[in-house]
Coordinates of C-alpha atoms and ligand atoms in Angstrom, one line a residue:
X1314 CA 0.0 0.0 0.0
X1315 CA 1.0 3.6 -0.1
X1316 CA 1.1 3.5 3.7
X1317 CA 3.7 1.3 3.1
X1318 CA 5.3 2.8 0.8
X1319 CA 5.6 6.7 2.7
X1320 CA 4.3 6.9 6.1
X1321 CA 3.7 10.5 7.2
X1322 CA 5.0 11.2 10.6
X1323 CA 4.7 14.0 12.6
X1324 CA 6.7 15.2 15.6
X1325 CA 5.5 18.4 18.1
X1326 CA 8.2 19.7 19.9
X1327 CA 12.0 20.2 18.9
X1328 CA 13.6 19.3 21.8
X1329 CA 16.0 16.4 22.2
X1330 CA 12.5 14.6 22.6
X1331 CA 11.6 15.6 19.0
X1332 CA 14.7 15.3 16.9
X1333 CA 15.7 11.4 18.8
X1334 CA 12.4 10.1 18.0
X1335 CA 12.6 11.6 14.5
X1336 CA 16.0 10.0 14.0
X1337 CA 15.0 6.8 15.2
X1338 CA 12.2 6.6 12.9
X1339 CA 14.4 7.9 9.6
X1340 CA 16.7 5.2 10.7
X1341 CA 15.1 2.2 11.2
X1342 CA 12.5 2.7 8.6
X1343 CA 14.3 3.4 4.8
X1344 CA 10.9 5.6 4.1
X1345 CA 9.5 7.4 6.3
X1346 CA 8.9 11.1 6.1
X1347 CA 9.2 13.0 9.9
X1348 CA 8.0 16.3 10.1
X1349 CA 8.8 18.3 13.3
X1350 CA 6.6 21.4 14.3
X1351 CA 7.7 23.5 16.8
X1352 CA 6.2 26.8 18.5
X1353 CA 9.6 28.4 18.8
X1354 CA 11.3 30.8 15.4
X1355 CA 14.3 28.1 16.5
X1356 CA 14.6 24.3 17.2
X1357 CA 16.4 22.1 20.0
X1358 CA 14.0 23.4 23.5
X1359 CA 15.8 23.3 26.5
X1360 CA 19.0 22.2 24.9
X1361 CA 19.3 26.0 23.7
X1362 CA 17.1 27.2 26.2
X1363 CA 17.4 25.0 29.7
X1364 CA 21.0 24.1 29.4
X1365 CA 23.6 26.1 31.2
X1366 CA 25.6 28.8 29.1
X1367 CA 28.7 27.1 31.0
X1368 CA 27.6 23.6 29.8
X1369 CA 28.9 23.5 25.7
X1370 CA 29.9 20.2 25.7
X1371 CA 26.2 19.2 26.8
X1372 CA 25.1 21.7 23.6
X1373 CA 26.8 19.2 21.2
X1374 CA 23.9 17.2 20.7
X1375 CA 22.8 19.9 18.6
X1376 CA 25.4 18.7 16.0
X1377 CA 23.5 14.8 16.0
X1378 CA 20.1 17.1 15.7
X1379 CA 21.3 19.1 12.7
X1380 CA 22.2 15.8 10.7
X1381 CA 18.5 14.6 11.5
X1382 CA 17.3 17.9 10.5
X1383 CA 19.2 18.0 6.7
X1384 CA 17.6 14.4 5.9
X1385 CA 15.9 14.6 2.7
X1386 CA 13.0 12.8 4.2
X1387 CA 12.8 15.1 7.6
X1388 CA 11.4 19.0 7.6
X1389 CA 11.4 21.3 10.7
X1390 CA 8.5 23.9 10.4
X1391 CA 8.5 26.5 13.7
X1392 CA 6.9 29.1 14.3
X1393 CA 4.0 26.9 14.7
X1394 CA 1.9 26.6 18.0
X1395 CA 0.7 23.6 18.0
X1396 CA -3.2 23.4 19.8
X1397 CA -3.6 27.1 19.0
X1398 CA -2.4 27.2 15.0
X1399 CA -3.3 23.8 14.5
X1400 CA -4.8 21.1 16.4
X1401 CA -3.9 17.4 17.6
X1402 CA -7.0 16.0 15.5
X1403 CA -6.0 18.2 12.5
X1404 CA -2.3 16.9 12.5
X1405 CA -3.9 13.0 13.3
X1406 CA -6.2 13.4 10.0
X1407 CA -3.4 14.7 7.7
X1408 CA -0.2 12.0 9.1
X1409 CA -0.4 8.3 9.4
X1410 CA 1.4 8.9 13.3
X1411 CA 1.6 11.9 15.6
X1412 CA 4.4 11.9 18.0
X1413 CA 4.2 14.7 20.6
X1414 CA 7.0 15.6 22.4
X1415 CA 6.4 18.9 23.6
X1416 CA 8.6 18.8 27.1
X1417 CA 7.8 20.6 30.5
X1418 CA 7.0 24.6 29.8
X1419 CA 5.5 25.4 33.2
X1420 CA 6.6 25.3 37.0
X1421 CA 5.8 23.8 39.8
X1422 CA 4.1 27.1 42.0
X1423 CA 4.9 26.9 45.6
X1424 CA 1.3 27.7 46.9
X1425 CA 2.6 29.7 50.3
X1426 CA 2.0 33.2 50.7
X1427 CA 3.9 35.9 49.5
X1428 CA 4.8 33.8 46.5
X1429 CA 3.7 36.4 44.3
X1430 CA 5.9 39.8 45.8
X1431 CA 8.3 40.9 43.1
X1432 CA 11.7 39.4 43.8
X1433 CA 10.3 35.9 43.7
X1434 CA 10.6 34.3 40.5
X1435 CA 10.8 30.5 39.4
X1436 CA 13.7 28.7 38.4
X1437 CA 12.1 28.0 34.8
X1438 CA 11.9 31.7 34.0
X1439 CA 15.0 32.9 35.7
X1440 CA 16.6 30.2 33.3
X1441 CA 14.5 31.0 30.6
X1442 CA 16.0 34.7 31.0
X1443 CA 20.2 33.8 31.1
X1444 CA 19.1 31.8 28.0
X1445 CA 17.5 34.3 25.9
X1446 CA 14.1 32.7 26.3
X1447 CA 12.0 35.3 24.4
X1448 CA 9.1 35.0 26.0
X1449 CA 11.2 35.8 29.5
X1450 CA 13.5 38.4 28.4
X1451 CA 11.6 41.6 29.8
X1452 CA 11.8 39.1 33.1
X1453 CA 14.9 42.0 34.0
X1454 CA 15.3 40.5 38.1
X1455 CA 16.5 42.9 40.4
X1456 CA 20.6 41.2 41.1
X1457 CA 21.4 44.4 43.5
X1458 CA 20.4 42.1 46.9
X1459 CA 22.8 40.6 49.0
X1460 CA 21.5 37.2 49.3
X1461 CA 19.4 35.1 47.2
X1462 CA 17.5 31.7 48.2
X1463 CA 17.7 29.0 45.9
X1464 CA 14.3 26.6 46.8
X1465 CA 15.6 23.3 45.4
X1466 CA 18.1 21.2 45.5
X1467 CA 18.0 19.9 41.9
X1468 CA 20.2 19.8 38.6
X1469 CA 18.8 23.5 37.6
X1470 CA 19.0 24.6 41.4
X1471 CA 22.6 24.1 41.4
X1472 CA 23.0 25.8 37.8
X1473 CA 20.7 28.8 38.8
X1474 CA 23.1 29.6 42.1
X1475 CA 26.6 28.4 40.3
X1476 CA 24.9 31.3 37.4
X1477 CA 24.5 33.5 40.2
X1478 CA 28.1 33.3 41.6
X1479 CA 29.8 33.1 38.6
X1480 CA 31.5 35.9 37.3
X1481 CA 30.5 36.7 33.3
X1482 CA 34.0 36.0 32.3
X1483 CA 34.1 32.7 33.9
X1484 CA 30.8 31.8 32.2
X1485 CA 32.3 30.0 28.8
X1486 CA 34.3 27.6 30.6
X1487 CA 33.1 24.2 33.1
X1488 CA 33.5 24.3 36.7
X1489 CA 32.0 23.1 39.6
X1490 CA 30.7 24.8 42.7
X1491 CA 33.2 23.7 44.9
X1492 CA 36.1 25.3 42.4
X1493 CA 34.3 28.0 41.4
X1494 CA 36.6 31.0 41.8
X1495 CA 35.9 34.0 44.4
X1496 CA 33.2 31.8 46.3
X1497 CA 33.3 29.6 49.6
X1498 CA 31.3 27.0 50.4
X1499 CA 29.3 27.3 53.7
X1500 CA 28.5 23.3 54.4
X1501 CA 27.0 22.5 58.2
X1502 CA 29.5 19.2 59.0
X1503 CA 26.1 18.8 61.1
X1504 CA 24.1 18.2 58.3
X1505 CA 26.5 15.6 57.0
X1506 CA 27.0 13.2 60.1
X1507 CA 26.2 9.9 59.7
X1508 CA 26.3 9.7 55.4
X1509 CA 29.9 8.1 55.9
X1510 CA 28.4 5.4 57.1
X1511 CA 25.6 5.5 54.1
X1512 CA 27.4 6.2 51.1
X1513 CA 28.6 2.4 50.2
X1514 CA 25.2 1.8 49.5
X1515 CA 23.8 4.6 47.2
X1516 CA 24.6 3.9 43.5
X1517 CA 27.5 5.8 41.6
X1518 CA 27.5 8.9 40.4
X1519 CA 25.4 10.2 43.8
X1520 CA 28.3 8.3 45.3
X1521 CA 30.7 10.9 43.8
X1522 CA 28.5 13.5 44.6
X1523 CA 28.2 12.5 48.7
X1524 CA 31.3 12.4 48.7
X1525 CA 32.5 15.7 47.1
X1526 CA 30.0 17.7 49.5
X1527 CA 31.2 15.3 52.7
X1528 CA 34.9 16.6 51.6
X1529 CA 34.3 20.1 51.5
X1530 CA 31.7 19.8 54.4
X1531 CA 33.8 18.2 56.9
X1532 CA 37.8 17.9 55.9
X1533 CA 40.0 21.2 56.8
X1534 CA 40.7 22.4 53.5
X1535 CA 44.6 22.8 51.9
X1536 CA 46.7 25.7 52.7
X1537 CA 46.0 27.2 48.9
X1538 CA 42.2 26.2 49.5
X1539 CA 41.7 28.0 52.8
X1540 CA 43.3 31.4 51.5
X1541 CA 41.3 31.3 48.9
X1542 CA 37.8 30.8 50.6
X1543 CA 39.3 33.5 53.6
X1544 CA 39.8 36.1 50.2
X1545 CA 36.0 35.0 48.7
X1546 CA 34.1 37.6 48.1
X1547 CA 30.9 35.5 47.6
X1548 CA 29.5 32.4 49.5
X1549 CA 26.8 29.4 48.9
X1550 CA 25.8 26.8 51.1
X1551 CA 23.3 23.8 51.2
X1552 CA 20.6 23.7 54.1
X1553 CA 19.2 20.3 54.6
X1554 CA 15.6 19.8 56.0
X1555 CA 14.0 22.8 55.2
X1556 CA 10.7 23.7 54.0
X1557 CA 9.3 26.8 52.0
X1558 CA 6.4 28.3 54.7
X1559 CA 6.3 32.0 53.6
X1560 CA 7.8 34.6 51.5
X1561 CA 8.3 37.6 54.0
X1562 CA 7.6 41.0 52.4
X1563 CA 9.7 44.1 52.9
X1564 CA 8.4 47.1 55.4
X1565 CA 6.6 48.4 52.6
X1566 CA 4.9 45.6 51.5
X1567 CA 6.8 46.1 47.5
X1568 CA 8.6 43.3 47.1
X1569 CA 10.2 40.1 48.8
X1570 CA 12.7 40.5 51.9
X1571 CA 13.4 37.2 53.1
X1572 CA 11.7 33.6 53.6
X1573 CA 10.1 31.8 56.5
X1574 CA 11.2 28.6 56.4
X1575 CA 9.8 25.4 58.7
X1576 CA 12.0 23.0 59.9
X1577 CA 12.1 19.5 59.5
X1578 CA 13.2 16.1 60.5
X1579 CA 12.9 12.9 59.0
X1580 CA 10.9 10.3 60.3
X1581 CA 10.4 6.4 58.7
X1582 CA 12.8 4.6 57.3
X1583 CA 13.9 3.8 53.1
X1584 CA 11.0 4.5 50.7
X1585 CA 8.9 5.6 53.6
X1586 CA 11.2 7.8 54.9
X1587 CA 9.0 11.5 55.2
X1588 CA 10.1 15.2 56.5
X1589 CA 7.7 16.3 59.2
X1590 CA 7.4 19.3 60.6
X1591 CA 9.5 20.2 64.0
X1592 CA 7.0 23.2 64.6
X1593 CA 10.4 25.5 64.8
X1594 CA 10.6 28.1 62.5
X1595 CA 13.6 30.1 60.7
X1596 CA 13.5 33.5 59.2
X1597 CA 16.1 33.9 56.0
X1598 CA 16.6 37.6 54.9
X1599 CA 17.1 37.6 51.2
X1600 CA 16.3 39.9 48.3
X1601 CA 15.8 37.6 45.6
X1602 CA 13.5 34.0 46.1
X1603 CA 14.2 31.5 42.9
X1604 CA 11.7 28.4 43.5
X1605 CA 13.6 25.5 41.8
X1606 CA 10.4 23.0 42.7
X1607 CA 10.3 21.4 39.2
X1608 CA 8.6 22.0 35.8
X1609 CA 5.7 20.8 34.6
X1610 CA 3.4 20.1 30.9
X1611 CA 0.5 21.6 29.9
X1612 CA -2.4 20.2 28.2
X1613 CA -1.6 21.0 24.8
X1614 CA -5.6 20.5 23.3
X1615 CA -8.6 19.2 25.0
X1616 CA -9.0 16.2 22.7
X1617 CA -5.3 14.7 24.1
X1618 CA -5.9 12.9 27.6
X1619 CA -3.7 14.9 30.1
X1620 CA -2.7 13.4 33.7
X1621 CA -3.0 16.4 35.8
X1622 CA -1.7 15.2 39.0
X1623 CA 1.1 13.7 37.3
X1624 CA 1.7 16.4 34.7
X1625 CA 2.1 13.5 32.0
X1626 CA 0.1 12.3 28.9
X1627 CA -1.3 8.8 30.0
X1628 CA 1.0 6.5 28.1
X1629 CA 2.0 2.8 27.6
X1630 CA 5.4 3.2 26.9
X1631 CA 4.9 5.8 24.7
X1632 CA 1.4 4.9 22.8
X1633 CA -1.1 7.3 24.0
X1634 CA -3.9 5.3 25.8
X1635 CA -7.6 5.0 23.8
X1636 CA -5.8 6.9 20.7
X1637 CA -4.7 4.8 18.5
X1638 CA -1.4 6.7 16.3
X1639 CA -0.9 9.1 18.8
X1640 CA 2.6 8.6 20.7
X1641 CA 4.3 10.7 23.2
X1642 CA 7.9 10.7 24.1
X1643 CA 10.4 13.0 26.8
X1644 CA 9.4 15.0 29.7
X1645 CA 5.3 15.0 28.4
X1646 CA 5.3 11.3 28.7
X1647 CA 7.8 10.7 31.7
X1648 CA 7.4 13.5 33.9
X1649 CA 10.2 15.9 34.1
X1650 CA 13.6 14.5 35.4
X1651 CA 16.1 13.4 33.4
X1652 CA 19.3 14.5 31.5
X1653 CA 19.4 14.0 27.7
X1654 CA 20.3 10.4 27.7
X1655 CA 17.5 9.7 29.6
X1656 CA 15.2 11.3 27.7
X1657 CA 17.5 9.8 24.0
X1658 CA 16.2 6.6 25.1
X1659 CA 12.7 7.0 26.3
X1660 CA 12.0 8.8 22.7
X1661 CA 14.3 5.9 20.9
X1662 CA 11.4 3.4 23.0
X1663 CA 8.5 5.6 21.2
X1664 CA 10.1 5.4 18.1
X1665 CA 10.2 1.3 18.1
X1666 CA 6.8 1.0 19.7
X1667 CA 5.5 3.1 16.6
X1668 CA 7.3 1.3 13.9
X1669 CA 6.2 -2.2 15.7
X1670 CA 2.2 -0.8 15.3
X1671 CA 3.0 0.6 11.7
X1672 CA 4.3 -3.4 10.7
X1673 CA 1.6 -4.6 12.5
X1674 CA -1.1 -2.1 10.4
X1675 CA -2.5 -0.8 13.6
X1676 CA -2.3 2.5 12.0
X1677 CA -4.6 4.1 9.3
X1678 CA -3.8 3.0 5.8
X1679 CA -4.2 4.4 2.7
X1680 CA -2.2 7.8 2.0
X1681 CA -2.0 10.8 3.9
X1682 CA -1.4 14.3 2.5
X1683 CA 1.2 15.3 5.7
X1684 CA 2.9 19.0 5.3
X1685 CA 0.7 19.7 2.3
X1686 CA -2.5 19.6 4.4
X1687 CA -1.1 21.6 6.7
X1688 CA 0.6 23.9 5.3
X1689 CA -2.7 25.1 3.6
X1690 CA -4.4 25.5 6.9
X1691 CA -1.9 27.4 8.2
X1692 CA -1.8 29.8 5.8
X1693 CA -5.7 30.1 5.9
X1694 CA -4.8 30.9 9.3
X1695 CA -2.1 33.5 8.4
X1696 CA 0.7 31.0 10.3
X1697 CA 4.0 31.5 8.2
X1698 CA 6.5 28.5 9.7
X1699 CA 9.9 29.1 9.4
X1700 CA 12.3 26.5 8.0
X1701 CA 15.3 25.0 9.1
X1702 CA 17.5 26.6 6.5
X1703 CA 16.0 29.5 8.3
X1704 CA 17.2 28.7 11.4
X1705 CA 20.8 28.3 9.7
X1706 CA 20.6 31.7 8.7
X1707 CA 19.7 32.9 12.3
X1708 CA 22.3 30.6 13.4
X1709 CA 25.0 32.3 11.2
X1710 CA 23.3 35.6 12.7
X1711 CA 24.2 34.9 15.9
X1712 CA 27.5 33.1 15.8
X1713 CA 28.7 36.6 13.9
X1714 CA 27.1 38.4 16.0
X1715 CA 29.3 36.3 19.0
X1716 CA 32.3 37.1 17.5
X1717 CA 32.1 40.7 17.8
X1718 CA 32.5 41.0 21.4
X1719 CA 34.2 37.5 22.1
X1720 CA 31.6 35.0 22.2
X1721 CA 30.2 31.6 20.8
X1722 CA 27.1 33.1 19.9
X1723 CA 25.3 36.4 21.3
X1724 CA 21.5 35.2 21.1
X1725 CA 18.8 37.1 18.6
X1726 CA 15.7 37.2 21.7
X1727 CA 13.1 39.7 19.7
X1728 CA 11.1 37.2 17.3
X1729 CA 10.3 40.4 15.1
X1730 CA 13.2 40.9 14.5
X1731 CA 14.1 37.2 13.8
X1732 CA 11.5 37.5 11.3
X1733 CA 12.3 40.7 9.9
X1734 CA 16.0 39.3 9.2
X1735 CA 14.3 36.1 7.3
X1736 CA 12.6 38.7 5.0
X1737 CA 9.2 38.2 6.6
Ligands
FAD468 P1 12.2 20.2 25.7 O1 13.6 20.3 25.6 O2 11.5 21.2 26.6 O3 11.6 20.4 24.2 C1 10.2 20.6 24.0 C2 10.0 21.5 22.8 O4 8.6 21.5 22.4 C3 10.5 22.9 23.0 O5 11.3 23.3 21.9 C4 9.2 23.7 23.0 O6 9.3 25.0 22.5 C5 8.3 22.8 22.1 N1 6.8 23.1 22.3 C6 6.2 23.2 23.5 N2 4.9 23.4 23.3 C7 4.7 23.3 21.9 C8 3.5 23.5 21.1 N3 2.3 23.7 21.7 N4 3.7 23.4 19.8 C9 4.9 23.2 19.2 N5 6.0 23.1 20.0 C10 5.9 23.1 21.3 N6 20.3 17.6 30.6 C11 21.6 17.3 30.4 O7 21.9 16.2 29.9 N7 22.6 18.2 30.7 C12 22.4 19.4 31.3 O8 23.3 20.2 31.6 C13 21.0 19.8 31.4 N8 20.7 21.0 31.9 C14 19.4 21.4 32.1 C15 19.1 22.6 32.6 C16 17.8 23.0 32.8 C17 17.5 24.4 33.4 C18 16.8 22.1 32.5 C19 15.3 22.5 32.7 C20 17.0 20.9 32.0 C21 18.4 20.5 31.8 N9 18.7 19.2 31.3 C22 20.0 18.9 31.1 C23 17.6 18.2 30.9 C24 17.2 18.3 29.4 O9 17.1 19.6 29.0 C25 15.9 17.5 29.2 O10 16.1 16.1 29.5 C26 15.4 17.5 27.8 O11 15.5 18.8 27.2 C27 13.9 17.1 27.7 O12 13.6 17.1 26.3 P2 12.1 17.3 25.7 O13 12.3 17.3 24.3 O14 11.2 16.4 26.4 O15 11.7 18.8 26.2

């Protein structure tokens, strides 16, 4: 059959999501066509987004992504939002398969009062704003305070306050927290008792990590290490068993001033283990609040099953349940967590599960029109997507752009004027 011949697939979301699901199909099936929407001008989500600025060797991937993208049988069309330009039944009629792999665009809210004071912002946009993020560059946090409170202990906790304490200069090259130059840790060896004895059992790389804090926590540091944290003009620390009550407001009432925090202790034992309350209170000043809780999907259209409590699409292992060649793949259909690998092999998982259902003719047969189809509703809409060669053009923008005043790339962030430098 035709279907057999071309099967139309579409992707939603160019993320690392996206583009390994679309190179998993365009390899393991000689031809199918993947298209890949996205509501972004540019491609690759958090990897251009999310990732820290002092993390290129993560931004690599991007290379793996391009060759995807320059297959003759793969086309990226952004600009295109997909639930409001066109919907998930409109993209279902016109492709064979409909991947969505649109990631984790919200946050986690904090729900305590005071949340709201200026000053307070969440980890998501604060990242979204060091990265260019258009929709967060007017974010413009106030940096002038003292001391900010990082609520988290996460991956993008620790690069939000190793962002914070890193001077620009520094900001091309890696380094970790412990090394970073003009800061000192401030580590409570209370806090720490007791892991010694615990670290044997906890799996690898968290092994590292124990003991890397355990160091700096409790070992007198080296003659060259101790003049340098005595000369540190900055400082960070880790607070253990903590828990957000209130953001205090300033005199005035304007903006945040500090946070209330509860205090906690743990009671139960392995997976049962819970903080409770102690009832004691303690009262941080600060002048900036980041809450580094987590992100979280959206529903991206009401005819898609969405998990609320969960923030996930319902899924068996990456087929949307009840909707037969619908698929979901990345942080939509596992939650949040996970680095790039994780998140390579989940999508690599959709990408079988969907070419196992296209051999087994679980999905429609008989042609479909793909791009074509939509591409004419879109322009009845007056939606102009944006190409990859676009992108390249951008790309080549912003790298000479970089070069002017000494860096990899310095980031176009007005999407009119990304569209007025494509000729639009
Ligand atoms: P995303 O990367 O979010 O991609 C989703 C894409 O879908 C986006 O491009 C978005 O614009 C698009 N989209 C959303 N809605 C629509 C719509 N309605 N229509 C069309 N398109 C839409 N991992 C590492 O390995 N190393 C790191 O150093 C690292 N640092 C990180 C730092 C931060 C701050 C964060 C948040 C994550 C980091 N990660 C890191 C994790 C990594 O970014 C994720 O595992 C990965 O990006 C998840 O991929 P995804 O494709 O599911 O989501």
């Amino acid at each position: 059959s035709t279907q057999e011949q071309t099967p139309q697939i579409c992707v939603v979301g160019s993320g690392p999501a996206g583009f390994y699901t679309a190179q998993h199909l365009l390899k393991h099936h000689s031809r199918a066509h993947v298209d890949i929407y996205e509501k972004q001008l540019v491609p690759f989500g958090l990897v251009r987004f999310g990732v820290a600025p002092d993390h290129p060797e993560v931004k690599n991937v991007i290379n793996t992504f391009t060759r995807t993208a320059h297959s003759d049988r793969c086309a990226f069309h952004g600009n295109v939002v997909v639930g409001r330009d066109v919907t998930v039944q409109e993209l279902r009629d016109a492709y064979h398969a409909v991947v969505l792999s649109y990631g984790a665009e919200d946050h986690q809210a904090l729900e305590i009062p005071g949340e709201e004071l200026p000053g307070v912002f969440s980890a998501r946009a604060f990242v979204g704003w060091y990265n260019g993020l258009p929709e967060n560059r007017e974010l413009a946090p106030d940096l002038s305070c003292d001391t900010a409170v990082v609520l988290g202990q996460g991956n993008v906790a620790l690069d939000v306050a190793r962002i914070l304490l890193t001077p620009p200069e520094h900001l091309e090259e890696l380094r970790e927290m412990i090394q970073l130059p003009g800061t000192r840790p401030i580590l409570d060896p209370a806090d720490f008792l007791g892991l010694q004895d615990r670290i044997k059992e906890v799996p690898r790389p968290r092994k590292r990590l124990m003991e890397l804090l355990l160091r700096a926590a409790t070992e007198k540091p080296g003659v060259a290490e101790a003049a340098r944290w005595a000369s540190a003009p900055r400082a960070w620390g880790l607070r253990f068993l903590r828990s957000p009550q209130q953001v205090l407001p300033s005199p005035d009432g304007r903006r945040a001033a500090g946070i209330r925090l509860a205090v906690t202790r743990l009671e139960g034992v392995g997976e049962a283990t819970r903080a409770v309350a102690t009832g004691d209170v303690e009262d941080l000043p600060c002048g900036l609040v980041l809450s580094s809780i987590g992100y979280k999907s959206r529903p991206i259209d009401p005819s898609v099953p969405f998990d609320p409590k969960l923030g996930v699409i319902p899924n068996m292992e990456g087929r949307v349940v009840d909707m037969p060649g619908l698929y979901c793949s990345g942080w939509v259909k596992r939650g949040p967590t996970g680095v790039i690998t994780t998140t390579m092999t989940d999508s690599f998982v959709t990408g079988q599960i969907l070419l196992q259902d296209l051999k087994a003719g679980l999905l429609p047969s008989g042609p479909r029109p793909g791009y074509a189809a939509v591409r004419a509703l879109l322009s009845s809409r007056g939606v102009w997507p944006v190409s990859f060669s676009d992108w390249e053009k951008l790309d080549a923008e912003e790298v000479s752009r970089g070069q002017g005043v000494g860096k990899p790339r310095e980031k176009l962030l007005d999407p009119q004027e990304m569209l007025r430098l494509l000729g639009r």
